[in-house]
């Protein structure tokens, strides 16, 4: 999947806004992104049924492009997850 044509992090609104080449625009809250981290540690916890509570005050501090997606660094220190473009698009479409 191709990268979005626009990627904007709003600290004040605590959301990441993505605009795709087909014109679709999505906004995903920082807390939702943190709760859906795709790193091995977070995936394993979800598979074990451990539901991690994400503080609504968590903020996305840094975005590092990785070609096929982005590595997101959060204010709680978590920085292991690389979010592929397709995964981000799915998260933005989920209710």
CSV table of N, CA, C and O in Angstrom, one decimal:
chain,number,residue,atom,x,y,z
A,1,UNK,N,0.8,-1.2,0.0
A,1,UNK,CA,0.0,0.0,0.0
A,1,UNK,C,0.9,1.2,0.0
A,1,UNK,O,1.9,1.3,0.7
A,2,UNK,N,0.5,2.2,-0.7
A,2,UNK,CA,1.2,3.5,-0.8
A,2,UNK,C,1.0,4.3,0.5
A,2,UNK,O,0.0,4.2,1.1
A,3,UNK,N,2.0,5.2,0.7
A,3,UNK,CA,2.0,6.1,1.8
A,3,UNK,C,0.9,7.1,1.6
A,3,UNK,O,0.5,7.4,0.4
A,4,UNK,N,0.3,7.7,2.7
A,4,UNK,CA,-0.6,8.8,2.5
A,4,UNK,C,0.0,10.0,1.8
A,4,UNK,O,1.2,10.2,1.9
A,5,UNK,N,-0.8,10.8,1.2
A,5,UNK,CA,-0.3,12.0,0.5
A,5,UNK,C,0.0,13.1,1.6
A,5,UNK,O,0.8,14.0,1.3
A,6,UNK,N,-0.6,13.0,2.7
A,6,UNK,CA,-0.4,14.0,3.8
A,6,UNK,C,-0.5,13.3,5.2
A,6,UNK,O,-1.4,12.4,5.3
A,7,UNK,N,0.3,13.6,6.1
A,7,UNK,CA,0.4,13.0,7.4
A,7,UNK,C,0.6,14.2,8.4
A,7,UNK,O,1.6,14.9,8.3
A,8,UNK,N,-0.3,14.5,9.3
A,8,UNK,CA,-0.2,15.6,10.2
A,8,UNK,C,-0.5,15.2,11.6
A,8,UNK,O,-1.5,14.5,11.9
A,9,UNK,N,0.4,15.5,12.5
A,9,UNK,CA,0.2,15.2,13.9
A,9,UNK,C,-0.3,16.5,14.7
A,9,UNK,O,0.4,17.5,14.6
A,10,UNK,N,-1.4,16.4,15.3
A,10,UNK,CA,-1.9,17.5,16.1
A,10,UNK,C,-1.9,17.2,17.6
A,10,UNK,O,-2.7,16.4,18.0
A,11,UNK,N,-0.9,17.8,18.3
A,11,UNK,CA,-0.8,17.6,19.7
A,11,UNK,C,-2.0,18.1,20.5
A,11,UNK,O,-2.5,17.5,21.4
A,12,UNK,N,-2.4,19.3,20.1
A,12,UNK,CA,-3.6,19.9,20.7
A,12,UNK,C,-4.8,19.1,20.7
A,12,UNK,O,-5.6,19.0,21.6
A,13,UNK,N,-5.1,18.5,19.5
A,13,UNK,CA,-6.3,17.7,19.3
A,13,UNK,C,-6.0,16.2,19.6
A,13,UNK,O,-6.9,15.4,19.6
A,14,UNK,N,-4.7,15.9,19.9
A,14,UNK,CA,-4.3,14.5,20.2
A,14,UNK,C,-4.8,13.5,19.1
A,14,UNK,O,-5.4,12.5,19.4
A,15,UNK,N,-4.5,13.9,17.9
A,15,UNK,CA,-4.8,13.0,16.8
A,15,UNK,C,-3.8,13.1,15.6
A,15,UNK,O,-3.2,14.1,15.4
A,16,UNK,N,-3.8,12.0,14.9
A,16,UNK,CA,-2.9,11.9,13.7
A,16,UNK,C,-3.9,11.9,12.5
A,16,UNK,O,-4.9,11.1,12.5
A,17,UNK,N,-3.7,12.9,11.6
A,17,UNK,CA,-4.6,13.0,10.4
A,17,UNK,C,-3.8,12.5,9.2
A,17,UNK,O,-2.7,12.9,9.0
A,18,UNK,N,-4.5,11.6,8.5
A,18,UNK,CA,-3.9,11.1,7.2
A,18,UNK,C,-4.8,11.4,6.1
A,18,UNK,O,-6.0,11.3,6.2
A,19,UNK,N,-4.2,11.8,5.0
A,19,UNK,CA,-5.0,12.0,3.7
A,19,UNK,C,-4.4,11.1,2.7
A,19,UNK,O,-3.2,11.1,2.5
A,20,UNK,N,-5.3,10.3,2.0
A,20,UNK,CA,-4.8,9.3,1.1
A,20,UNK,C,-5.0,9.8,-0.3
A,20,UNK,O,-5.8,10.7,-0.6
A,21,UNK,N,-4.3,9.2,-1.3
A,21,UNK,CA,-4.3,9.6,-2.7
A,21,UNK,C,-5.7,9.6,-3.3
A,21,UNK,O,-6.0,10.4,-4.2
A,22,UNK,N,-6.6,8.7,-2.8
A,22,UNK,CA,-7.9,8.7,-3.3
A,22,UNK,C,-8.9,9.7,-2.7
A,22,UNK,O,-10.0,9.8,-2.9
A,23,UNK,N,-8.3,10.6,-1.8
A,23,UNK,CA,-9.1,11.7,-1.2
A,23,UNK,C,-9.6,11.4,0.1
A,23,UNK,O,-10.1,12.3,0.8
A,24,UNK,N,-9.5,10.2,0.5
A,24,UNK,CA,-10.1,9.8,1.9
A,24,UNK,C,-9.2,10.5,2.9
A,24,UNK,O,-8.0,10.5,2.8
A,25,UNK,N,-9.9,11.0,3.9
A,25,UNK,CA,-9.1,11.7,5.1
A,25,UNK,C,-9.6,11.0,6.3
A,25,UNK,O,-10.8,10.7,6.6
A,26,UNK,N,-8.6,10.7,7.2
A,26,UNK,CA,-8.9,10.0,8.4
A,26,UNK,C,-8.2,10.7,9.6
A,26,UNK,O,-7.1,11.2,9.4
A,27,UNK,N,-8.8,10.6,10.7
A,27,UNK,CA,-8.2,11.2,12.0
A,27,UNK,C,-8.2,10.0,13.0
A,27,UNK,O,-9.3,9.5,13.3
A,28,UNK,N,-7.1,9.7,13.6
A,28,UNK,CA,-7.0,8.6,14.6
A,28,UNK,C,-6.4,9.2,15.8
A,28,UNK,O,-5.3,9.9,15.8
A,29,UNK,N,-7.1,9.0,17.0
A,29,UNK,CA,-6.6,9.6,18.2
A,29,UNK,C,-5.3,8.9,18.6
A,29,UNK,O,-5.0,7.8,18.3
A,30,UNK,N,-4.5,9.7,19.4
A,30,UNK,CA,-3.2,9.2,19.9
A,30,UNK,C,-3.4,8.0,20.8
A,30,UNK,O,-2.7,7.0,20.7
A,31,UNK,N,-4.5,8.0,21.6
A,31,UNK,CA,-4.8,6.9,22.5
A,31,UNK,C,-5.1,5.7,21.7
A,31,UNK,O,-4.7,4.6,22.1
A,32,UNK,N,-5.9,5.8,20.7
A,32,UNK,CA,-6.3,4.7,19.8
A,32,UNK,C,-5.0,4.1,19.2
A,32,UNK,O,-4.9,2.8,19.2
A,33,UNK,N,-4.2,4.9,18.7
A,33,UNK,CA,-2.9,4.4,18.1
A,33,UNK,C,-2.1,3.6,19.1
A,33,UNK,O,-1.6,2.6,18.8
A,34,UNK,N,-1.9,4.2,20.3
A,34,UNK,CA,-1.1,3.6,21.3
A,34,UNK,C,-1.7,2.2,21.7
A,34,UNK,O,-1.1,1.2,21.9
A,35,UNK,N,-3.1,2.2,21.8
A,35,UNK,CA,-3.8,0.9,22.2
A,35,UNK,C,-3.7,-0.1,21.2
A,35,UNK,O,-3.8,-1.3,21.4
A,36,UNK,N,-3.5,0.3,19.9
A,36,UNK,CA,-3.4,-0.7,18.8
A,36,UNK,C,-2.0,-0.9,18.3
A,36,UNK,O,-1.8,-1.4,17.2
A,37,UNK,N,-1.0,-0.7,19.1
A,37,UNK,CA,0.4,-0.8,18.7
A,37,UNK,C,0.6,-2.2,18.2
A,37,UNK,O,0.2,-3.2,18.8
A,38,UNK,N,1.2,-2.3,17.0
A,38,UNK,CA,1.4,-3.6,16.4
A,38,UNK,C,2.8,-4.3,16.8
A,38,UNK,O,3.1,-5.3,16.2
A,39,UNK,N,3.5,-3.8,17.8
A,39,UNK,CA,4.8,-4.4,18.1
A,39,UNK,C,4.5,-5.8,18.7
A,39,UNK,O,3.4,-6.1,19.1
A,40,UNK,N,5.5,-6.6,18.7
A,40,UNK,CA,5.4,-8.0,19.1
A,40,UNK,C,4.9,-8.1,20.6
A,40,UNK,O,4.1,-8.9,21.0
A,41,UNK,N,5.4,-7.2,21.4
A,41,UNK,CA,5.1,-7.3,22.9
A,41,UNK,C,3.6,-6.9,23.1
A,41,UNK,O,2.9,-7.6,23.8
A,42,UNK,N,3.1,-5.9,22.4
A,42,UNK,CA,1.7,-5.5,22.5
A,42,UNK,C,0.8,-6.6,21.9
A,42,UNK,O,-0.3,-6.9,22.4
A,43,UNK,N,1.2,-7.1,20.7
A,43,UNK,CA,0.4,-8.2,20.1
A,43,UNK,C,0.2,-9.4,21.0
A,43,UNK,O,-0.8,-9.9,21.1
A,44,UNK,N,1.4,-9.8,21.6
A,44,UNK,CA,1.4,-11.0,22.5
A,44,UNK,C,0.4,-10.7,23.7
A,44,UNK,O,-0.3,-11.6,24.1
A,45,UNK,N,0.5,-9.5,24.2
A,45,UNK,CA,-0.4,-9.2,25.4
A,45,UNK,C,-1.9,-9.3,24.9
A,45,UNK,O,-2.7,-9.9,25.7
A,46,UNK,N,-2.2,-8.8,23.8
A,46,UNK,CA,-3.6,-8.9,23.3
A,46,UNK,C,-4.0,-10.3,23.0
A,46,UNK,O,-5.2,-10.7,23.3
A,47,UNK,N,-3.1,-11.1,22.5
A,47,UNK,CA,-3.4,-12.5,22.3
A,47,UNK,C,-3.7,-13.3,23.6
A,47,UNK,O,-4.4,-14.3,23.6
A,48,UNK,N,-3.0,-12.9,24.6
A,48,UNK,CA,-3.2,-13.5,26.0
A,48,UNK,C,-4.4,-13.0,26.7
A,48,UNK,O,-4.8,-13.4,27.7
A,49,UNK,N,-5.1,-12.0,26.0
A,49,UNK,CA,-6.3,-11.4,26.6
A,49,UNK,C,-6.1,-10.3,27.6
A,49,UNK,O,-7.0,-9.9,28.3
A,50,UNK,N,-4.8,-9.9,27.6
A,50,UNK,CA,-4.5,-8.7,28.5
A,50,UNK,C,-4.9,-7.4,27.8
A,50,UNK,O,-4.5,-7.1,26.7
A,51,UNK,N,-5.8,-6.7,28.5
A,51,UNK,CA,-6.3,-5.5,27.9
A,51,UNK,C,-5.5,-4.3,28.6
A,51,UNK,O,-5.7,-4.1,29.8
A,52,UNK,N,-4.7,-3.7,27.9
A,52,UNK,CA,-3.9,-2.6,28.4
A,52,UNK,C,-4.7,-1.3,28.4
A,52,UNK,O,-5.3,-1.0,27.4
A,53,UNK,N,-4.8,-0.7,29.5
A,53,UNK,CA,-5.5,0.6,29.6
A,53,UNK,C,-4.6,1.7,29.1
A,53,UNK,O,-3.4,1.8,29.6
A,54,UNK,N,-5.0,2.5,28.2
A,54,UNK,CA,-4.2,3.5,27.6
A,54,UNK,C,-4.7,4.8,28.2
A,54,UNK,O,-5.9,5.1,28.1
A,55,UNK,N,-3.8,5.6,28.8
A,55,UNK,CA,-4.2,6.9,29.3
A,55,UNK,C,-4.6,7.8,28.2
A,55,UNK,O,-3.8,8.0,27.2
A,56,UNK,N,-5.7,8.5,28.3
A,56,UNK,CA,-6.2,9.4,27.3
A,56,UNK,C,-5.3,10.6,27.1
A,56,UNK,O,-5.3,11.2,26.1
A,57,UNK,N,-4.4,10.8,28.1
A,57,UNK,CA,-3.4,11.9,28.0
A,57,UNK,C,-2.2,11.5,27.2
A,57,UNK,O,-1.3,12.4,27.0
A,58,UNK,N,-2.0,10.3,26.7
A,58,UNK,CA,-0.8,9.9,26.0
A,58,UNK,C,-0.8,10.7,24.7
A,58,UNK,O,-1.8,11.0,24.0
A,59,UNK,N,0.4,11.1,24.3
A,59,UNK,CA,0.6,11.9,23.1
A,59,UNK,C,1.6,11.3,22.2
A,59,UNK,O,2.6,10.6,22.6
A,60,UNK,N,1.4,11.5,20.9
A,60,UNK,CA,2.4,11.0,19.9
A,60,UNK,C,3.4,12.1,19.8
A,60,UNK,O,3.1,13.2,19.4
A,61,UNK,N,4.6,11.7,20.1
A,61,UNK,CA,5.7,12.7,20.2
A,61,UNK,C,6.6,12.8,18.9
A,61,UNK,O,7.1,13.9,18.6
A,62,UNK,N,6.7,11.7,18.3
A,62,UNK,CA,7.6,11.7,17.1
A,62,UNK,C,7.1,10.6,16.1
A,62,UNK,O,6.6,9.6,16.5
A,63,UNK,N,7.3,10.9,14.8
A,63,UNK,CA,6.9,10.0,13.7
A,63,UNK,C,8.2,9.8,12.9
A,63,UNK,O,8.8,10.8,12.5
A,64,UNK,N,8.6,8.6,12.7
A,64,UNK,CA,9.8,8.2,11.9
A,64,UNK,C,9.3,7.4,10.7
A,64,UNK,O,8.8,6.3,10.9
A,65,UNK,N,9.5,7.9,9.5
A,65,UNK,CA,9.1,7.2,8.3
A,65,UNK,C,10.0,5.9,8.2
A,65,UNK,O,11.2,5.9,8.4
A,66,UNK,N,9.4,4.8,7.8
A,66,UNK,CA,10.0,3.5,7.7
A,66,UNK,C,9.8,2.9,6.3
A,66,UNK,O,10.0,1.7,6.1
A,67,UNK,N,9.4,3.7,5.3
A,67,UNK,CA,9.2,3.2,4.0
A,67,UNK,C,7.8,2.6,3.8
A,67,UNK,O,6.9,3.1,3.2
A,68,UNK,N,7.6,1.5,4.5
A,68,UNK,CA,6.3,0.8,4.4
A,68,UNK,C,5.3,1.2,5.4
A,68,UNK,O,4.2,0.8,5.5
A,69,UNK,N,5.7,2.2,6.3
A,69,UNK,CA,4.9,2.7,7.4
A,69,UNK,C,5.6,3.7,8.2
A,69,UNK,O,6.6,4.3,7.7
A,70,UNK,N,5.2,3.8,9.4
A,70,UNK,CA,5.8,4.8,10.4
A,70,UNK,C,6.0,4.1,11.7
A,70,UNK,O,5.2,3.3,12.2
A,71,UNK,N,7.2,4.5,12.3
A,71,UNK,CA,7.4,4.2,13.7
A,71,UNK,C,6.9,5.3,14.5
A,71,UNK,O,7.2,6.5,14.3
A,72,UNK,N,6.0,5.1,15.5
A,72,UNK,CA,5.5,6.1,16.3
A,72,UNK,C,6.1,6.0,17.7
A,72,UNK,O,6.2,5.0,18.3
A,73,UNK,N,6.4,7.2,18.2
A,73,UNK,CA,7.0,7.3,19.6
A,73,UNK,C,6.0,8.1,20.4
A,73,UNK,O,5.6,9.2,20.1
A,74,UNK,N,5.6,7.5,21.6
A,74,UNK,CA,4.6,8.0,22.4
A,74,UNK,C,5.2,8.6,23.7
A,74,UNK,O,6.3,8.3,24.1
A,75,UNK,N,4.4,9.5,24.3
A,75,UNK,CA,4.8,10.2,25.5
A,75,UNK,C,5.0,9.2,26.7
A,75,UNK,O,5.7,9.6,27.7
A,76,UNK,N,4.5,8.0,26.7
A,76,UNK,CA,4.7,7.1,27.8
A,76,UNK,C,6.0,6.3,27.6
A,76,UNK,O,6.3,5.4,28.3
A,77,UNK,N,6.8,6.6,26.5
A,77,UNK,CA,8.0,6.0,26.3
A,77,UNK,C,8.0,4.9,25.3
A,77,UNK,O,9.0,4.3,24.9
A,78,UNK,N,6.8,4.4,24.9
A,78,UNK,CA,6.7,3.3,24.0
A,78,UNK,C,7.1,3.7,22.6
A,78,UNK,O,6.6,4.7,22.1
A,79,UNK,N,7.9,2.9,22.0
A,79,UNK,CA,8.4,3.3,20.6
A,79,UNK,C,8.7,2.1,19.8
A,79,UNK,O,9.4,2.2,18.8
A,80,UNK,N,8.2,0.9,20.1
A,80,UNK,CA,8.6,-0.3,19.4
A,80,UNK,C,7.8,-0.6,18.2
A,80,UNK,O,8.2,-1.3,17.3
A,81,UNK,N,6.6,0.0,18.1
A,81,UNK,CA,5.7,-0.4,17.0
A,81,UNK,C,5.9,0.4,15.7
A,81,UNK,O,6.1,1.6,15.7
A,82,UNK,N,5.9,-0.4,14.6
A,82,UNK,CA,6.0,0.2,13.3
A,82,UNK,C,4.6,-0.1,12.7
A,82,UNK,O,4.2,-1.3,12.6
A,83,UNK,N,3.9,1.0,12.3
A,83,UNK,CA,2.6,0.9,11.8
A,83,UNK,C,2.6,0.9,10.3
A,83,UNK,O,2.8,2.0,9.7
A,84,UNK,N,2.4,-0.2,9.7
A,84,UNK,CA,2.3,-0.2,8.2
A,84,UNK,C,1.1,0.6,7.7
A,84,UNK,O,0.1,0.8,8.4
A,85,UNK,N,1.3,1.2,6.5
A,85,UNK,CA,0.3,2.1,5.9
A,85,UNK,C,-1.1,1.4,5.9
A,85,UNK,O,-2.1,2.0,6.2
A,86,UNK,N,-1.2,0.2,5.5
A,86,UNK,CA,-2.5,-0.5,5.4
A,86,UNK,C,-3.1,-0.7,6.8
A,86,UNK,O,-4.3,-0.5,6.9
A,87,UNK,N,-2.3,-0.9,7.8
A,87,UNK,CA,-2.8,-1.0,9.2
A,87,UNK,C,-3.4,0.3,9.6
A,87,UNK,O,-4.5,0.4,10.2
A,88,UNK,N,-2.7,1.4,9.3
A,88,UNK,CA,-3.2,2.7,9.7
A,88,UNK,C,-4.5,3.0,9.0
A,88,UNK,O,-5.4,3.6,9.6
A,89,UNK,N,-4.6,2.6,7.8
A,89,UNK,CA,-5.8,2.9,7.0
A,89,UNK,C,-7.0,2.1,7.6
A,89,UNK,O,-8.1,2.6,7.8
A,90,UNK,N,-6.7,0.9,8.1
A,90,UNK,CA,-7.8,0.1,8.7
A,90,UNK,C,-8.2,0.7,10.1
A,90,UNK,O,-9.3,0.8,10.4
A,91,UNK,N,-7.2,1.2,10.8
A,91,UNK,CA,-7.5,1.8,12.1
A,91,UNK,C,-8.3,3.1,11.9
A,91,UNK,O,-9.2,3.3,12.7
A,92,UNK,N,-8.0,3.8,10.9
A,92,UNK,CA,-8.7,5.1,10.7
A,92,UNK,C,-10.2,4.8,10.2
A,92,UNK,O,-11.0,5.6,10.4
A,93,UNK,N,-10.4,3.6,9.6
A,93,UNK,CA,-11.7,3.3,9.2
A,93,UNK,C,-12.6,2.6,10.2
A,93,UNK,O,-13.8,2.6,10.1
A,94,UNK,N,-12.0,2.1,11.3
A,94,UNK,CA,-12.7,1.4,12.3
A,94,UNK,C,-13.4,2.5,13.2
A,94,UNK,O,-12.9,3.6,13.5
A,95,UNK,N,-14.5,2.1,13.7
A,95,UNK,CA,-15.3,3.0,14.6
A,95,UNK,C,-14.6,3.0,16.0
A,95,UNK,O,-13.9,2.2,16.4
